């Protein structure tokens, strides 16, 4: 049986999927599930899909909690695009607080985290589960996390 999106031509011409999510915890599941369905249809295995779910959840949760600081009328914008055998996911907040790009470079300290003193776990986890990640500021305001998963 032929899988959907099985030809490179079909994959590269698919329209991006865009989600505008309320800045409210729980909506990260919508982005996680959408990314998982796309990755499964592209032929990624269960371990890669599970890792992608974690990365997307962390990116959206960070956008809600840190970027938008829980402001309810703010949005988190998620764009998922397929280019050949590559899935690209961008998560953008509205920049109520710009993140520190130095977090996530080194493994966070578990003991400090248990005491509530350490941050950066989300960005570190994202780096573990995708092939490429880029954290940038957006010219008109906002933070963007660009994640790449290659077949």
mmCIF file of C-alpha atoms in Angstrom:
data_model
loop_
_atom_site.group_PDB
_atom_site.id
_atom_site.type_symbol
_atom_site.label_atom_id
_atom_site.label_comp_id
_atom_site.label_asym_id
_atom_site.label_seq_id
_atom_site.Cartn_x
_atom_site.Cartn_y
_atom_site.Cartn_z
ATOM 1 C CA UNK A 1 0.000 0.000 0.000
ATOM 2 C CA UNK A 2 1.355 3.406 -0.943
ATOM 3 C CA UNK A 3 1.739 5.902 1.896
ATOM 4 C CA UNK A 4 0.313 9.409 1.562
ATOM 5 C CA UNK A 5 3.025 11.951 0.727
ATOM 6 C CA UNK A 6 5.219 9.119 -0.526
ATOM 7 C CA UNK A 7 6.675 10.937 -3.521
ATOM 8 C CA UNK A 8 9.163 13.783 -3.190
ATOM 9 C CA UNK A 9 7.154 15.879 -5.588
ATOM 10 C CA UNK A 10 3.985 15.528 -3.544
ATOM 11 C CA UNK A 11 5.837 16.322 -0.343
ATOM 12 C CA UNK A 12 7.476 19.474 -1.609
ATOM 13 C CA UNK A 13 4.199 20.903 -2.920
ATOM 14 C CA UNK A 14 2.055 20.330 0.178
ATOM 15 C CA UNK A 15 0.617 23.511 1.633
ATOM 16 C CA UNK A 16 1.939 24.419 5.088
ATOM 17 C CA UNK A 17 -0.368 23.762 8.008
ATOM 18 C CA UNK A 18 -0.882 26.793 10.222
ATOM 19 C CA UNK A 19 -2.282 26.771 13.742
ATOM 20 C CA UNK A 20 -3.153 29.821 15.813
ATOM 21 C CA UNK A 21 -3.465 28.582 19.358
ATOM 22 C CA UNK A 22 -4.739 30.429 22.416
ATOM 23 C CA UNK A 23 -1.970 31.155 24.893
ATOM 24 C CA UNK A 24 -3.381 28.687 27.387
ATOM 25 C CA UNK A 25 -1.783 25.483 28.659
ATOM 26 C CA UNK A 26 -3.448 22.432 27.162
ATOM 27 C CA UNK A 27 -3.450 23.733 23.599
ATOM 28 C CA UNK A 28 0.099 22.439 23.122
ATOM 29 C CA UNK A 29 -1.587 19.045 22.635
ATOM 30 C CA UNK A 30 -3.225 20.292 19.420
ATOM 31 C CA UNK A 31 0.193 21.131 17.971
ATOM 32 C CA UNK A 32 1.719 17.874 19.267
ATOM 33 C CA UNK A 33 -0.993 15.739 17.713
ATOM 34 C CA UNK A 34 -0.897 17.605 14.398
ATOM 35 C CA UNK A 35 2.889 17.274 14.146
ATOM 36 C CA UNK A 36 2.690 13.572 15.034
ATOM 37 C CA UNK A 37 0.128 12.851 12.309
ATOM 38 C CA UNK A 38 2.244 14.633 9.699
ATOM 39 C CA UNK A 39 5.430 12.841 10.814
ATOM 40 C CA UNK A 40 3.692 9.449 10.768
ATOM 41 C CA UNK A 41 2.330 10.095 7.280
ATOM 42 C CA UNK A 42 5.845 11.034 6.149
ATOM 43 C CA UNK A 43 7.085 7.645 7.373
ATOM 44 C CA UNK A 44 8.939 8.610 10.553
ATOM 45 C CA UNK A 45 9.157 5.745 13.053
ATOM 46 C CA UNK A 46 7.487 5.646 16.479
ATOM 47 C CA UNK A 47 10.584 6.812 18.394
ATOM 48 C CA UNK A 48 11.111 9.831 16.133
ATOM 49 C CA UNK A 49 7.409 10.713 16.347
ATOM 50 C CA UNK A 50 7.447 10.454 20.155
ATOM 51 C CA UNK A 51 10.513 12.699 20.324
ATOM 52 C CA UNK A 52 8.899 15.191 17.967
ATOM 53 C CA UNK A 53 5.773 15.268 20.152
ATOM 54 C CA UNK A 54 7.972 16.151 23.139
ATOM 55 C CA UNK A 55 9.872 18.848 21.219
ATOM 56 C CA UNK A 56 6.678 20.477 19.913
ATOM 57 C CA UNK A 57 5.054 20.326 23.343
ATOM 58 C CA UNK A 58 8.073 22.010 24.941
ATOM 59 C CA UNK A 59 8.257 24.715 22.256
ATOM 60 C CA UNK A 60 4.559 25.593 22.527
ATOM 61 C CA UNK A 61 4.575 25.409 26.340
ATOM 62 C CA UNK A 62 7.609 27.736 26.451
ATOM 63 C CA UNK A 63 5.826 30.149 24.093
ATOM 64 C CA UNK A 64 2.751 30.179 26.352
ATOM 65 C CA UNK A 65 4.527 30.382 29.710
ATOM 66 C CA UNK A 66 7.632 32.418 28.944
ATOM 67 C CA UNK A 67 7.140 34.279 25.657
ATOM 68 C CA UNK A 68 3.498 35.223 26.146
ATOM 69 C CA UNK A 69 3.739 34.964 29.950
ATOM 70 C CA UNK A 70 0.311 33.338 30.086
ATOM 71 C CA UNK A 71 -1.492 36.383 28.642
ATOM 72 C CA UNK A 72 -4.802 34.814 27.627
ATOM 73 C CA UNK A 73 -5.575 37.021 24.617
ATOM 74 C CA UNK A 74 -2.129 36.311 23.134
ATOM 75 C CA UNK A 75 -1.600 33.599 20.529
ATOM 76 C CA UNK A 76 0.984 30.998 19.686
ATOM 77 C CA UNK A 77 1.433 30.633 15.926
ATOM 78 C CA UNK A 78 2.619 27.228 14.680
ATOM 79 C CA UNK A 79 3.533 26.515 11.042
ATOM 80 C CA UNK A 80 4.366 23.008 9.820
ATOM 81 C CA UNK A 81 5.828 22.581 6.345
ATOM 82 C CA UNK A 82 7.155 19.659 4.348
ATOM 83 C CA UNK A 83 10.140 20.121 2.057
ATOM 84 C CA UNK A 84 11.072 16.887 0.319
ATOM 85 C CA UNK A 85 11.815 14.427 3.175
ATOM 86 C CA UNK A 86 12.089 17.136 5.828
ATOM 87 C CA UNK A 87 9.487 18.383 8.300
ATOM 88 C CA UNK A 88 9.970 21.977 9.448
ATOM 89 C CA UNK A 89 7.994 23.303 12.403
ATOM 90 C CA UNK A 90 8.090 26.933 13.524
ATOM 91 C CA UNK A 91 6.556 28.042 16.820
ATOM 92 C CA UNK A 92 6.200 31.780 17.409
ATOM 93 C CA UNK A 93 5.006 33.705 20.443
ATOM 94 C CA UNK A 94 4.101 37.391 20.737
ATOM 95 C CA UNK A 95 7.178 38.422 22.739
ATOM 96 C CA UNK A 96 5.899 39.570 26.062
ATOM 97 C CA UNK A 97 9.271 38.249 27.245
ATOM 98 C CA UNK A 98 12.240 37.478 24.991
ATOM 99 C CA UNK A 99 13.969 34.220 25.833
ATOM 100 C CA UNK A 100 17.623 33.863 26.691
ATOM 101 C CA UNK A 101 19.210 31.847 23.887
ATOM 102 C CA UNK A 102 21.986 30.611 26.186
ATOM 103 C CA UNK A 103 19.527 28.248 27.905
ATOM 104 C CA UNK A 104 19.498 24.764 26.499
ATOM 105 C CA UNK A 105 23.144 24.747 25.423
ATOM 106 C CA UNK A 106 24.262 22.677 28.412
ATOM 107 C CA UNK A 107 22.292 19.989 30.178
ATOM 108 C CA UNK A 108 20.355 21.609 33.034
ATOM 109 C CA UNK A 109 21.222 20.535 36.579
ATOM 110 C CA UNK A 110 18.573 18.132 37.921
ATOM 111 C CA UNK A 111 19.229 18.964 41.581
ATOM 112 C CA UNK A 112 18.831 22.695 40.939
ATOM 113 C CA UNK A 113 15.675 22.016 38.936
ATOM 114 C CA UNK A 114 14.185 20.020 41.814
ATOM 115 C CA UNK A 115 14.814 23.029 44.081
ATOM 116 C CA UNK A 116 13.113 25.289 41.521
ATOM 117 C CA UNK A 117 16.369 27.134 40.768
ATOM 118 C CA UNK A 118 17.085 25.914 37.257
ATOM 119 C CA UNK A 119 15.425 26.649 33.937
ATOM 120 C CA UNK A 120 16.209 25.666 30.378
ATOM 121 C CA UNK A 121 14.964 22.077 30.383
ATOM 122 C CA UNK A 122 12.481 22.695 27.576
ATOM 123 C CA UNK A 123 15.056 24.121 25.200
ATOM 124 C CA UNK A 124 17.510 21.355 26.108
ATOM 125 C CA UNK A 125 14.872 18.673 25.437
ATOM 126 C CA UNK A 126 13.976 20.204 22.085
ATOM 127 C CA UNK A 127 17.633 19.944 21.039
ATOM 128 C CA UNK A 128 17.654 16.236 21.945
ATOM 129 C CA UNK A 129 14.711 15.270 19.747
ATOM 130 C CA UNK A 130 15.099 17.175 16.481
ATOM 131 C CA UNK A 131 17.880 17.249 13.899
ATOM 132 C CA UNK A 132 18.216 21.016 13.915
ATOM 133 C CA UNK A 133 16.807 23.800 16.072
ATOM 134 C CA UNK A 134 17.134 27.555 15.847
ATOM 135 C CA UNK A 135 15.933 30.110 18.397
ATOM 136 C CA UNK A 136 15.467 33.607 16.981
ATOM 137 C CA UNK A 137 13.793 36.905 17.661
ATOM 138 C CA UNK A 138 11.217 38.035 15.120
ATOM 139 C CA UNK A 139 11.667 41.566 13.648
ATOM 140 C CA UNK A 140 8.093 42.684 14.430
ATOM 141 C CA UNK A 141 8.249 41.213 17.920
ATOM 142 C CA UNK A 142 8.113 37.683 19.183
ATOM 143 C CA UNK A 143 10.334 34.685 19.617
ATOM 144 C CA UNK A 144 10.503 31.843 17.121
ATOM 145 C CA UNK A 145 11.698 28.287 17.499
ATOM 146 C CA UNK A 146 12.404 26.556 14.181
ATOM 147 C CA UNK A 147 12.703 22.770 14.432
ATOM 148 C CA UNK A 148 13.802 20.478 11.605
ATOM 149 C CA UNK A 149 13.260 16.724 11.426
ATOM 150 C CA UNK A 150 14.910 14.908 8.523
ATOM 151 C CA UNK A 151 14.009 11.463 7.200
#
